[in-house]
Each structure stands twice: as C-alpha cells, then as structure tokens.
Amino acid sequence: MSVDWAEVYRATFLELVRFLHRKVWDEERARDLAQETFARALGQEPDNPRAWLFRVASNLAHDEARLVVRRKRHLTLLRTEAEQAEADAPTPAAEMEAQERTERLRLALERLSERDREVLLLWDAGMSYPEIALETGLSAGAVGTTLARARRRLVEAHLALEEKHAARG
Amino acid sequence: MQHVDEGLLHAWLDGERAALGPARAEEVRRHLDGCAECRTRLGEARDLRDRADALLRGGSPVGAEIPPFESLAGRVPARRSRTRMLAWAASLVLALGAGWLARGAPDPGEPSARAAAAPRPAPSPAVPSAPAVSAPAGTAVVVPAPAPAVDAATARRAGPRPLPQVAARGDAPPPAAADLAAMEATPVPPPPPPPAAAPPPVAESRAPAPAEAPAAAPPGAAEGDRSGQAARRAERVAARAPSAAGADSAELPAPNYGGTLALEGLVVSGTPTLEEVLGGAVGPDADGWFSVRPEAARRLLGREPLRVRGLPLISVQAGRWEGRAAVRVRQRLEGGGLLSLVQVPDGAKEGGESGDSAVVPDAWDEAPTDHVRLIRQVGAIVVTGSAPLTADSLAALLERLR
C-alpha cells in the first residue's frame, strides 16, 4: 500500500519541527529542514514512514551541525526575526525569559550523551519504544533504561544551570 | 519477582506495555500492586518524566503553523540553501573564465611547447586570436567545439611566441589528442627540454582541422585588444588559482582508471559501441560508470570529450545515460566540489528538458552533505555540480556553462 504522504505530513510536521528544533535551535531552520525531509520523502515507500522521516531528519540535522561556516542565510533569518519581533512582539521581559528557557534547555541537553539525547528526543517526538529501538540500534528493553537515565540527567543538568543562573543573577 | 527496575518503570509509565510483552507487563502490574516501595519509585519516575517533558516543551516552543503540503511540490530536495565561500565561488568563476579564454589560445601541440615558452616573460601581448564563437571574455562556455583547447597554464606560459605546431603535425599526436595526452600519462612525465629555437609563426604552420580555431596571431599584433585583455586576465587567473590552472600540467593528479580497455592499442574505424569500449574495463562504480582511458571516451563520442579548462580532472568514464552510450568527465572544483559533464555522441537523440531534472546522473552520495547539488542540461550535455556554496550561486555558475 502506498504511503499517503499528505496525511503523514499533516500528522507529523510539527513533531518533526520540534524534533529538529532541539537539534538546530533555530525554528525557521527546523521548519526548513522538516520540509526538506518531506520533500525527500515524496516518492519513497518506506515501511514505517514516521521512522523514516525522523531518521532522515536526524541525518539532516547532523549534517547541519557539521557546518562550520555560518551561513549568510542565518543573518537573513536574524534580520527577519527582528522584523517579525517588532510586528507581534511579546513583552521584552517575556521574550527574554523564553530565550533563557530555550538556552538552558539547549545547554542541559548538551550535557547528555549523544545516545541518551537522541532517545529522549525521539520519544518526545512521539516515537514508540520499538521505533526508537529500531532507529538507535538499542534493544527494546534498553530503551526504557536509556530514557530513564536521559530524563534524570536532563532534569539534573537543568537544575544545576538554574542554580548557577540564580547565583549569578 | 524482584523490584521493578527503573527502565521498566518508565516503560510502564510511557504506556509501552506492548513493548514489554503481555507476560512481562502482567508481571510488573502484579508486583506494583503488592510492593509499596516500587509504587513510590513509580511516583518518582512519573515526576521525573513529567519534569523532563515540561522542560522539553517549554524550552523549545515552535509555532503551530503547518505550511500547505502542496508547497513541497515546488521544492527540489537537492537544492538546499547554503551560503558560503563566496571567495571560492569567485575563484571558480575565474577558473571557468580561464577555461574559456584558453579555448582561444594556441594549442600546445606537444609538451615541449610549454617548456619552450616557459622561460619567456608572458606580457600582455600573449595574443591568441579570439575564437570565431563570440562570447564575452571571462564567460565559461562549454559547447561542442571542433577546436582543441589548452589549459590556462599553457595560455599563461605561452607568451607572445606561437607554438611549434609544425612539429606536432607529423609524428606527434594531433592537437586534438594532445589535450588529453597529459591525462593518459601516469604519472605525468616532466616535459622534455625546450628546443633551441621554436619555429617562427608562419601561416603554413597552423595545425590542420580540426585545430583551425586556435590560430595564433603574430606577436604584438593585437596589443590592447580584447584578446590581449583576455590573455592578461587568464594570466591573473592562473596566478590566483594555481591548483586549477595547473590542471593539465605536472600538478595533475593521477587519473582514475578502472582497468585496461579492449580497444586500447587497436585501430578501430567508426564509432565503437559502449560494449566494445567497456570490454576490458573494470567497474562499474557505485553509480554505474566505468573508468576508461580518454582515448576510448574519444572514440565513443567521435570527438574530444568536453571538459572545463583549468579544473583538475578526476576521471573519464563511460556508461549509459538515458539508454544511450555516454561519457562522463568529472572534474574537481575548489573547496572539494565536483563537476560532471555527461555527454553523448554528437547526433544522438537529445533527451530531457533544460533546467533541473529529477534524474541524477551522478553519485550524489559522494558529495559532502553540506554541498549543494545541481543538475543542468546544456545542449546535449548534462552538467552536474556539487559545491559548498548556495544553490543559487551554483546555479548561476552552471548557467554560465550555457
């Protein structure tokens, strides 16, 4: 049976964006990569479309991270973001708070091992244990253990960052 | 059973009982019913999970907007927006420009020609006459041309003195063959010592057809004209991009041959079939092409394989492209980029439309993933490029090949 990509797109796009956002930390870029992922999917007939999408997205994000040279596009994005921010700006304080929250999450995730982080993000993106096992090569039984460890480390790392922030602030 | 381990608790919480299997799930349920300690741990695990989920959600807000699915239709997956290395792009433009300019330069005829001219300064009146095809200086044009061409380095070194093509006409390879002669030598031998005196330029010394175009103008005849400027520009290009400019000289990397060819050393009349060409070749590579000697590619095409002057050659290959025997010339772009020219024999039915194509004649996977990959059809030639710069920039460069 052929894959109904339009349906998968509607059901999965935002999850994919969120998943990618935790990897590239730029919503526009995450959206771009999510679209890129789906563009690559068209014409493909994977057995598990969701798993296929997340695998491709993960690879794209990984490639993205390897880029050393900053892109001009990013500068464009920043400019666009600035313009957008003027248009529908939340209060400066709220915006700053959101940015700090995002930054702390980014730093906390960085303190996880790559595997722990991947399992955590795949789970959060809505993938099941068997799907995560398939993607990461873990046994299904090990997914729970890995996820438990990843959650604990994330919470602990985040707590430490908050304390550091409070002490400084 | 023993206490439920943390992984199982999380799986239980996450509703992954199916992953546990019914027997195991039932075991866990019974244990939790009877074990207060594990129920406490289950509560702790729930707190941990909820906090982690909250952190993930709260720290990574993304808008709820979903672009229309139809918007994907206009998106070519390979075109990923990447902007980098403008200097690199500029150097490629220059290299391509040098390639064009070099087309109008005198043919080296034989390796000694380079050496003969090398000691001379190469001032502005290095005046290869402009080719009949008109194009703005600095524009790369890759079209089937009867005229052989020389690399930018040769143009730079040639100086005002025309090359001793009379010597090349008899027992040396014809000018058209001389172009790829450097590729066939592995490793490239040093050029023989320069002759004591190169023959003066006389009309009779011009190479016969198909080497008619690169006729040399008398020294100093066109000082300051466009060709003179072109030659100067080629010289600057060569100076700026030595790796590219030296492509045909001693810096040429060893060509990548897959094996010997059945045709090698045979005198064959007419155009050989692909099967004949491939008779002794080893291959194919990952994307179905066989590395062949330039001579085999030449016979298959019935003409000189086209390439961009000034870019290092990686391989000359034969294979099938859209059901036709074809030759693929691969060249290295600076920054690790790759340029491929897929060409079919003249007169073969043209296939496909201009512009982007969904068919990929190249092993895209070989290209670094941060490279933009594009494909263009230029006449009967399919040009593909992968390079670390924006799709737009690469498109512009490929566009110039038209």
Coordinates of C-alpha atoms in Angstrom, one line a residue:
Chain A
M1 CA 0.0 0.0 0.0
S2 CA 1.4 3.4 -0.9
V3 CA 2.1 5.9 1.7
D4 CA -0.3 8.8 2.0
W5 CA 2.4 11.5 2.5
A6 CA -0.1 14.3 2.7
E7 CA -1.7 12.6 5.7
V8 CA 1.7 11.8 7.3
Y9 CA 2.7 15.4 6.7
R10 CA -0.3 16.8 8.5
A11 CA 0.2 14.4 11.4
T12 CA 3.9 14.6 11.7
F13 CA 5.1 18.0 10.5
L14 CA 5.1 19.8 13.8
E15 CA 6.6 16.9 15.7
L16 CA 9.3 16.9 13.2
V17 CA 9.9 20.6 13.5
R18 CA 10.0 20.3 17.3
F19 CA 12.4 17.4 17.0
L20 CA 14.7 19.3 14.6
H21 CA 14.5 22.5 16.7
R22 CA 16.1 20.7 19.6
K23 CA 19.0 19.9 17.2
V24 CA 19.5 23.1 15.3
W25 CA 17.9 25.6 17.8
D26 CA 16.5 27.8 15.1
E27 CA 12.8 27.4 14.4
E28 CA 13.0 28.7 10.8
R29 CA 15.8 26.3 10.1
A30 CA 14.0 23.5 11.7
R31 CA 11.0 24.2 9.6
D32 CA 13.2 24.3 6.5
L33 CA 14.8 21.0 7.4
A34 CA 11.4 19.5 8.1
Q35 CA 10.2 20.5 4.7
E36 CA 13.4 19.2 3.2
T37 CA 12.8 15.9 4.9
F38 CA 9.3 15.6 3.5
A39 CA 10.5 16.7 0.0
R40 CA 12.9 13.8 0.1
A41 CA 10.2 11.5 1.3
L42 CA 7.9 12.1 -1.7
G43 CA 8.2 9.1 -4.0
Q44 CA 9.6 6.9 -1.2
E45 CA 7.7 4.0 0.1
P46 CA 9.2 3.2 3.5
D47 CA 7.6 0.5 5.7
N48 CA 7.5 2.9 8.5
P49 CA 7.1 6.4 7.2
R50 CA 7.4 8.1 10.6
A51 CA 10.6 6.3 11.5
W52 CA 12.0 7.0 8.0
L53 CA 11.2 10.7 8.4
F54 CA 12.9 11.0 11.8
R55 CA 15.9 9.1 10.6
V56 CA 16.3 11.4 7.6
A57 CA 15.6 14.5 9.7
S58 CA 18.2 13.4 12.2
N59 CA 20.7 13.0 9.5
L60 CA 19.9 16.3 8.1
A61 CA 20.3 18.0 11.5
H62 CA 23.5 16.1 12.0
D63 CA 24.9 17.5 8.7
E64 CA 23.7 20.9 9.7
A65 CA 25.6 20.7 12.9
R66 CA 28.8 19.9 10.9
L67 CA 28.7 23.2 9.1
V68 CA 31.5 25.3 10.4
V69 CA 30.9 28.4 8.4
R70 CA 28.0 30.4 9.5
R71 CA 25.5 30.9 6.8
K72 CA 24.5 34.2 5.3
R73 CA 21.0 32.8 5.4
H74 CA 21.3 32.8 9.2
L75 CA 21.9 36.5 9.1
T76 CA 18.9 36.9 6.9
L77 CA 16.9 34.9 9.4
L78 CA 18.1 37.1 12.2
R79 CA 17.0 40.1 10.3
T80 CA 13.7 38.6 9.5
E81 CA 13.2 37.6 13.1
A82 CA 13.9 41.1 14.2
E83 CA 11.3 42.4 11.9
Q84 CA 8.9 39.8 12.9
A85 CA 9.6 40.5 16.6
E86 CA 8.6 44.1 16.0
A87 CA 5.4 43.1 14.4
D88 CA 4.0 40.8 17.0
A89 CA 6.3 41.4 19.9
P90 CA 5.6 39.8 23.2
T91 CA 6.8 42.0 26.1
P92 CA 10.6 42.2 26.2
A93 CA 10.7 40.5 29.5
A94 CA 8.6 37.6 28.3
E95 CA 10.7 37.2 25.3
M96 CA 13.9 37.3 27.2
E97 CA 12.5 34.7 29.6
A98 CA 11.6 32.4 26.7
Q99 CA 15.1 32.8 25.2
E100 CA 16.7 32.0 28.5
R101 CA 14.5 28.9 28.9
T102 CA 15.5 27.8 25.4
E103 CA 19.1 28.4 26.1
R104 CA 19.0 26.5 29.4
L105 CA 17.4 23.5 27.7
R106 CA 20.0 23.6 24.9
L107 CA 22.8 23.6 27.5
A108 CA 21.1 20.9 29.5
L109 CA 20.7 18.6 26.5
E110 CA 24.3 19.2 25.6
R111 CA 25.3 17.6 28.8
L112 CA 23.6 14.3 27.9
S113 CA 25.4 11.6 25.9
E114 CA 24.5 11.6 22.3
R115 CA 22.6 8.4 22.6
D116 CA 20.7 9.5 25.6
R117 CA 19.8 12.7 23.9
E118 CA 18.7 11.0 20.8
V119 CA 16.4 8.6 22.6
L120 CA 14.9 11.4 24.6
L121 CA 14.2 13.5 21.6
L122 CA 12.8 10.6 19.6
W123 CA 10.5 9.7 22.5
D124 CA 9.4 13.3 22.8
A125 CA 8.8 13.4 19.1
G126 CA 6.2 10.7 19.6
M127 CA 8.0 7.6 18.6
S128 CA 7.3 4.3 20.4
Y129 CA 9.9 2.2 22.1
P130 CA 10.1 -0.3 19.3
E131 CA 10.6 2.5 16.8
I132 CA 13.3 4.1 18.9
A133 CA 14.9 0.7 19.3
L134 CA 14.9 0.4 15.5
E135 CA 16.4 3.8 15.0
T136 CA 19.1 3.7 17.6
G137 CA 20.0 0.0 17.5
L138 CA 19.1 -0.4 21.1
S139 CA 17.2 -3.4 22.3
A140 CA 13.6 -2.6 23.1
G141 CA 14.3 -3.4 26.7
A142 CA 17.1 -0.9 26.8
V143 CA 15.0 2.0 25.6
G144 CA 13.3 2.4 28.9
T145 CA 16.5 2.3 30.8
T146 CA 18.1 4.8 28.5
L147 CA 15.1 7.1 28.6
A148 CA 15.1 6.9 32.4
R149 CA 18.7 7.9 32.6
A150 CA 18.3 10.7 29.9
R151 CA 15.4 12.2 31.8
R152 CA 17.2 12.2 35.1
R153 CA 20.3 13.7 33.6
L154 CA 18.3 16.4 31.8
V155 CA 16.4 17.4 34.9
E156 CA 19.6 17.4 37.0
A157 CA 21.6 19.4 34.4
H158 CA 18.8 21.8 34.1
L159 CA 18.5 22.3 37.8
A160 CA 22.3 22.9 38.0
L161 CA 22.0 25.5 35.3
E162 CA 19.1 27.2 37.1
E163 CA 21.1 27.3 40.3
K164 CA 24.1 28.7 38.5
H165 CA 21.9 31.3 36.9
A166 CA 20.3 32.2 40.2
A167 CA 23.6 32.5 41.9
R168 CA 24.9 34.8 39.2
G169 CA 21.7 36.8 38.8
Chain B
M1 CA 9.7 -11.1 41.1
Q2 CA 12.5 -8.7 42.1
H3 CA 11.7 -5.0 42.3
V4 CA 10.9 -3.4 39.1
D5 CA 13.9 -1.7 37.6
E6 CA 13.8 1.9 36.5
G7 CA 13.7 1.2 32.8
L8 CA 10.7 -1.0 33.3
L9 CA 9.0 1.6 35.4
H10 CA 9.5 4.2 32.7
A11 CA 8.2 1.8 30.0
W12 CA 5.2 1.2 32.2
L13 CA 4.6 4.9 32.7
D14 CA 5.1 5.6 29.0
G15 CA 2.3 3.1 28.2
E16 CA 4.8 0.8 26.4
R17 CA 3.3 -2.3 27.8
A18 CA 3.1 -3.8 24.3
A19 CA 6.9 -3.4 24.1
L20 CA 7.2 -5.4 27.3
G21 CA 5.1 -8.2 26.1
P22 CA 1.9 -9.3 27.8
A23 CA 3.5 -11.7 30.2
R24 CA 6.1 -9.2 31.4
A25 CA 3.5 -6.5 31.7
E26 CA 1.3 -8.6 33.8
E27 CA 4.3 -9.5 36.0
V28 CA 5.0 -5.8 36.5
R29 CA 1.4 -5.0 37.3
R30 CA 1.2 -7.7 39.9
H31 CA 4.4 -6.6 41.5
L32 CA 3.4 -3.0 41.7
D33 CA 0.1 -4.0 43.3
G34 CA 2.0 -5.7 46.1
C35 CA 5.1 -3.6 46.5
A36 CA 4.7 -0.2 48.2
E37 CA 8.4 0.6 47.6
C38 CA 8.0 0.2 43.8
R39 CA 4.8 2.2 43.8
T40 CA 6.8 5.0 45.5
R41 CA 9.5 4.7 42.9
L42 CA 6.9 4.7 40.2
G43 CA 5.6 8.0 41.5
E44 CA 9.2 9.4 41.5
A45 CA 9.7 8.2 38.0
R46 CA 6.4 9.9 37.0
D47 CA 7.6 13.1 38.5
L48 CA 10.9 12.9 36.7
R49 CA 9.2 12.1 33.4
D50 CA 6.8 15.0 33.7
R51 CA 9.5 17.4 34.6
A52 CA 11.6 16.3 31.6
D53 CA 8.7 16.6 29.3
A54 CA 7.9 20.1 30.6
L55 CA 11.4 21.2 30.1
L56 CA 11.4 19.9 26.6
R57 CA 8.1 21.5 25.7
G58 CA 8.8 24.8 27.5
G59 CA 12.3 25.3 26.2
S60 CA 11.5 24.6 22.6
P61 CA 8.5 26.4 21.5
V62 CA 7.7 26.2 17.9
G63 CA 4.8 27.8 16.1
A64 CA 1.8 25.7 15.2
E65 CA 1.7 26.8 11.6
I66 CA 1.9 24.0 9.1
P67 CA 2.8 25.1 5.5
P68 CA 0.5 23.6 2.9
F69 CA 1.5 20.1 1.8
E70 CA 1.4 21.4 -1.8
S71 CA 4.3 23.7 -1.1
L72 CA 6.6 20.7 -1.1
A73 CA 5.9 20.1 -4.8
G74 CA 8.0 23.0 -5.8
R75 CA 10.8 22.1 -3.6
V76 CA 13.7 20.2 -5.2
P77 CA 15.2 18.2 -2.4
A78 CA 18.8 18.6 -3.6
R79 CA 18.5 22.4 -3.5
R80 CA 19.5 23.2 -0.1
S81 CA 20.1 26.8 0.7
R82 CA 23.7 27.2 1.7
T83 CA 25.7 30.3 1.5
R84 CA 29.4 30.0 2.0
M85 CA 32.7 30.6 0.5
L86 CA 32.0 33.4 -1.8
A87 CA 35.7 33.7 -2.5
W88 CA 35.6 30.1 -3.6
A89 CA 32.8 30.9 -6.0
A90 CA 34.7 33.8 -7.3
S91 CA 37.7 31.6 -7.9
L92 CA 35.5 29.1 -9.8
V93 CA 34.2 31.9 -12.0
L94 CA 37.7 32.9 -12.7
A95 CA 38.7 29.3 -13.4
L96 CA 35.8 28.8 -15.7
G97 CA 36.7 32.1 -17.4
A98 CA 40.2 31.0 -17.8
G99 CA 38.9 27.8 -19.4
W100 CA 37.0 29.8 -21.9
L101 CA 39.9 32.1 -22.7
A102 CA 42.2 29.2 -23.1
R103 CA 40.0 27.8 -25.8
G104 CA 41.2 30.6 -28.0
A105 CA 44.8 30.1 -27.1
P106 CA 47.3 28.3 -29.4
D107 CA 47.4 24.6 -28.9
P108 CA 50.5 23.3 -27.2
G109 CA 50.9 20.7 -29.9
E110 CA 53.4 18.9 -27.8
P111 CA 54.7 19.2 -24.3
S112 CA 57.9 20.9 -25.4
A113 CA 55.9 23.8 -26.5
R114 CA 55.1 24.7 -22.9
A115 CA 58.7 24.4 -21.9
A116 CA 59.8 26.4 -24.9
A117 CA 57.6 29.3 -23.9
A118 CA 58.0 29.0 -20.2
P119 CA 61.2 30.9 -19.7
R120 CA 59.8 33.9 -21.5
P121 CA 58.0 36.5 -19.7
A122 CA 54.4 36.4 -20.5
P123 CA 53.5 40.0 -21.1
S124 CA 50.2 41.3 -22.3
P125 CA 50.6 40.7 -26.0
A126 CA 50.1 37.0 -25.4
V127 CA 47.6 37.1 -28.2
P128 CA 45.7 34.1 -29.1
S129 CA 43.2 35.2 -31.7
A130 CA 39.7 35.2 -30.5
P131 CA 37.7 32.2 -31.5
A132 CA 35.0 32.6 -34.1
V133 CA 32.4 31.9 -31.5
S134 CA 31.7 35.2 -29.8
A135 CA 31.3 35.3 -26.1
P136 CA 32.2 37.9 -23.6
A137 CA 35.6 37.5 -22.1
G138 CA 35.5 35.6 -18.9
T139 CA 32.4 33.6 -19.7
A140 CA 32.7 29.9 -19.5
V141 CA 31.2 28.2 -22.5
V142 CA 31.1 24.5 -22.8
V143 CA 29.8 23.6 -26.2
P144 CA 30.9 21.1 -28.7
A145 CA 33.8 22.8 -30.4
P146 CA 35.9 21.4 -33.1
A147 CA 38.9 23.4 -31.9
P148 CA 41.1 21.9 -29.3
A149 CA 41.9 24.0 -26.4
V150 CA 44.7 24.5 -23.9
D151 CA 44.7 24.9 -20.3
A152 CA 45.0 28.3 -18.6
A153 CA 48.6 27.5 -17.5
T154 CA 49.6 26.9 -21.1
A155 CA 48.0 30.1 -22.1
R156 CA 49.8 31.9 -19.4
R157 CA 53.1 30.5 -20.3
A158 CA 52.8 30.6 -24.0
G159 CA 53.9 34.2 -24.2
P160 CA 53.9 36.0 -27.5
R161 CA 55.5 33.2 -29.4
P162 CA 53.3 30.9 -31.3
L163 CA 53.8 27.3 -30.7
P164 CA 55.7 25.0 -32.9
Q165 CA 52.8 23.1 -34.3
V166 CA 54.5 22.0 -37.4
A167 CA 56.5 19.7 -35.3
A168 CA 53.3 18.3 -33.8
R169 CA 51.6 17.7 -37.1
G170 CA 53.6 14.8 -38.3
D171 CA 54.6 12.2 -35.8
A172 CA 53.3 13.7 -32.6
P173 CA 49.6 13.3 -31.6
P174 CA 47.3 15.6 -33.4
P175 CA 46.4 18.7 -31.5
A176 CA 43.0 17.3 -30.5
A177 CA 44.7 14.4 -28.9
A178 CA 47.3 16.5 -27.2
D179 CA 44.7 17.9 -24.9
L180 CA 44.1 14.6 -23.1
A181 CA 47.6 13.4 -23.6
A182 CA 48.5 14.6 -20.2
M183 CA 45.7 12.6 -18.7
E184 CA 47.0 9.5 -20.3
A185 CA 50.4 9.7 -18.8
T186 CA 50.5 8.3 -15.3
P187 CA 52.4 9.8 -13.8
V188 CA 52.8 12.9 -15.9
P189 CA 56.4 12.9 -17.1
P190 CA 58.3 16.2 -17.0
P191 CA 58.3 18.0 -20.3
P192 CA 61.3 17.5 -22.5
P193 CA 63.9 20.2 -22.6
P194 CA 62.9 23.2 -24.8
P195 CA 64.1 23.2 -28.3
A196 CA 66.9 25.6 -29.1
A197 CA 64.7 27.7 -31.3
A198 CA 61.0 27.4 -31.9
P199 CA 59.9 27.8 -35.5
P200 CA 58.7 31.2 -36.3
P201 CA 55.0 31.7 -36.8
V202 CA 54.0 31.2 -40.4
A203 CA 50.7 30.6 -41.8
E204 CA 51.5 27.1 -43.0
S205 CA 52.5 26.1 -39.5
R206 CA 48.9 26.2 -38.3
A207 CA 47.5 23.0 -37.3
P208 CA 45.1 21.3 -39.7
A209 CA 41.4 20.9 -39.0
P210 CA 40.0 20.3 -36.5
A211 CA 42.6 22.6 -35.0
E212 CA 41.7 25.5 -37.1
A213 CA 40.3 27.8 -34.5
P214 CA 43.3 28.4 -32.3
A215 CA 45.3 30.1 -35.0
A216 CA 48.0 32.2 -33.5
A217 CA 48.2 35.9 -34.3
P218 CA 51.6 37.4 -35.0
P219 CA 53.4 38.6 -31.9
G220 CA 52.3 42.0 -30.8
A221 CA 49.7 42.3 -33.5
A222 CA 46.8 42.8 -31.2
E223 CA 48.2 44.7 -28.3
G224 CA 45.4 46.0 -26.2
D225 CA 42.6 44.4 -28.0
R226 CA 40.1 42.2 -26.2
S227 CA 42.0 39.1 -26.7
G228 CA 45.0 40.7 -25.2
Q229 CA 43.0 41.6 -22.2
A230 CA 41.6 38.2 -22.1
A231 CA 45.1 36.7 -22.0
R232 CA 46.1 39.0 -19.2
R233 CA 43.0 38.0 -17.3
A234 CA 43.8 34.4 -17.9
E235 CA 47.3 35.1 -16.5
R236 CA 45.8 36.7 -13.4
V237 CA 43.5 33.8 -13.0
A238 CA 46.3 31.3 -13.3
A239 CA 48.3 33.2 -10.8
R240 CA 45.4 33.3 -8.3
A241 CA 44.3 29.7 -8.7
P242 CA 47.4 27.7 -9.2
S243 CA 45.8 24.4 -8.3
A244 CA 43.2 24.8 -11.0
A245 CA 45.4 26.4 -13.6
G246 CA 47.9 23.6 -13.3
A247 CA 45.4 21.0 -14.0
D248 CA 46.9 19.9 -17.2
S249 CA 50.5 20.3 -16.2
A250 CA 52.6 18.4 -13.7
E251 CA 50.2 19.1 -10.9
L252 CA 47.6 16.9 -12.5
P253 CA 46.5 14.2 -10.1
A254 CA 46.8 10.7 -11.4
P255 CA 43.7 9.9 -13.4
N256 CA 41.4 7.3 -12.0
Y257 CA 41.3 4.4 -14.4
G258 CA 39.3 1.4 -13.7
G259 CA 41.2 -1.0 -15.9
T260 CA 42.5 -1.7 -19.3
L261 CA 40.3 -1.5 -22.3
A262 CA 39.8 -4.0 -25.0
L263 CA 40.1 -1.2 -27.5
E264 CA 43.4 0.0 -26.3
G265 CA 46.1 -0.2 -28.9
L266 CA 43.7 -1.3 -31.6
V267 CA 42.9 0.6 -34.7
V268 CA 39.2 0.9 -34.9
S269 CA 37.3 2.5 -37.6
G270 CA 33.9 4.0 -36.9
T271 CA 32.4 4.7 -33.6
P272 CA 32.7 1.8 -31.2
T273 CA 29.7 0.6 -29.2
L274 CA 29.7 1.1 -25.5
E275 CA 30.1 -2.7 -25.1
E276 CA 33.3 -2.6 -27.1
V277 CA 34.6 0.3 -25.1
L278 CA 33.8 -1.4 -21.9
G279 CA 35.1 -4.8 -23.0
G280 CA 38.1 -4.7 -20.7
A281 CA 37.2 -2.1 -18.2
V282 CA 36.8 -2.7 -14.6
G283 CA 33.7 -1.4 -13.0
P284 CA 31.1 -0.1 -12.7
D285 CA 31.4 2.3 -9.9
A286 CA 28.6 3.0 -7.4
D287 CA 26.6 4.9 -10.0
G288 CA 27.2 2.6 -12.9
W289 CA 30.1 4.3 -14.7
F290 CA 33.2 2.6 -15.9
S291 CA 36.5 4.5 -15.8
V292 CA 38.1 4.4 -19.2
R293 CA 41.1 5.9 -20.9
P294 CA 40.5 9.2 -22.6
E295 CA 41.2 7.6 -26.0
A296 CA 38.3 5.2 -25.5
A297 CA 36.0 8.0 -24.5
R298 CA 37.1 10.0 -27.5
R299 CA 36.3 7.1 -29.8
L300 CA 33.0 6.5 -28.2
L301 CA 31.9 10.1 -28.6
G302 CA 33.5 10.6 -32.0
R303 CA 35.1 13.7 -30.7
E304 CA 37.1 15.1 -27.9
P305 CA 35.3 14.8 -24.5
L306 CA 34.4 18.2 -23.3
R307 CA 35.8 19.5 -20.1
V308 CA 36.2 22.8 -18.3
R309 CA 39.7 24.1 -18.8
G310 CA 41.6 24.8 -15.7
L311 CA 39.8 22.4 -13.5
P312 CA 41.7 19.3 -12.3
L313 CA 40.5 16.1 -13.9
I314 CA 39.3 13.3 -11.7
S315 CA 38.2 10.7 -14.2
V316 CA 36.9 10.0 -17.6
Q317 CA 34.2 7.4 -17.6
A318 CA 31.9 5.6 -20.0
G319 CA 28.4 4.3 -19.2
R320 CA 24.8 4.6 -20.1
W321 CA 22.8 7.8 -19.8
E322 CA 19.1 7.6 -20.5
G323 CA 19.7 4.5 -22.5
R324 CA 22.5 5.9 -24.6
A325 CA 26.2 5.3 -24.5
A326 CA 27.7 8.3 -22.8
V327 CA 30.9 9.6 -21.4
R328 CA 31.2 11.3 -18.1
V329 CA 34.1 13.7 -17.4
R330 CA 34.5 14.5 -13.7
Q331 CA 36.5 17.4 -12.5
R332 CA 37.4 18.8 -9.2
L333 CA 36.1 22.2 -8.1
E334 CA 37.9 24.1 -5.5
G335 CA 36.6 23.5 -2.0
G336 CA 36.1 19.9 -2.7
G337 CA 33.3 20.4 -5.2
L338 CA 32.6 18.2 -8.1
L339 CA 31.7 18.9 -11.7
S340 CA 30.5 16.2 -14.0
L341 CA 29.9 16.6 -17.7
V342 CA 27.8 13.8 -19.1
Q343 CA 28.0 13.7 -22.8
V344 CA 26.5 11.6 -25.6
P345 CA 27.9 11.2 -29.1
D346 CA 27.0 14.0 -31.4
G347 CA 23.8 13.3 -33.3
A348 CA 22.4 11.1 -30.5
K349 CA 18.9 12.0 -29.7
E350 CA 18.7 14.6 -27.1
G351 CA 16.7 13.7 -24.1
G352 CA 15.2 15.6 -21.2
E353 CA 14.5 19.2 -20.9
S354 CA 16.6 22.1 -19.9
G355 CA 16.8 23.0 -16.4
D356 CA 16.6 20.9 -13.3
S357 CA 16.0 17.3 -13.7
A358 CA 14.8 14.7 -11.4
V359 CA 17.2 12.2 -12.9
V360 CA 20.5 12.2 -11.3
P361 CA 23.4 11.0 -13.4
D362 CA 25.9 11.3 -10.6
A363 CA 26.7 9.7 -7.3
W364 CA 25.4 12.5 -5.2
D365 CA 26.2 10.5 -2.1
E366 CA 29.8 11.0 -2.8
A367 CA 29.5 14.7 -2.3
P368 CA 29.9 16.0 1.2
T369 CA 26.5 16.6 2.7
D370 CA 27.0 20.3 3.1
H371 CA 27.4 20.7 -0.6
V372 CA 24.7 22.0 -2.9
R373 CA 24.0 19.6 -5.8
L374 CA 22.5 20.8 -9.0
I375 CA 22.0 19.4 -12.5
R376 CA 21.6 21.3 -15.7
Q377 CA 21.2 20.3 -19.2
V378 CA 23.4 22.4 -21.5
G379 CA 22.5 21.4 -25.0
A380 CA 23.1 17.7 -25.2
I381 CA 25.4 17.7 -22.2
V382 CA 24.2 17.1 -18.7
V383 CA 26.2 19.1 -16.3
T384 CA 26.1 18.3 -12.6
G385 CA 27.9 20.1 -9.9
S386 CA 28.2 19.8 -6.2
A387 CA 29.9 22.5 -4.3
P388 CA 30.0 24.1 -0.9
L389 CA 28.0 27.2 -1.8
T390 CA 24.4 28.3 -2.3
A391 CA 22.2 26.6 -4.7
D392 CA 21.7 30.0 -6.4
S393 CA 25.4 30.6 -6.7
L394 CA 26.0 27.1 -8.1
A395 CA 23.0 27.5 -10.4
A396 CA 24.5 30.8 -11.6
L397 CA 27.8 29.1 -12.3
L398 CA 26.2 26.2 -14.2
E399 CA 24.1 28.7 -16.0
R400 CA 27.2 30.2 -17.3
L401 CA 28.2 27.0 -18.9
R402 CA 25.4 27.6 -21.4

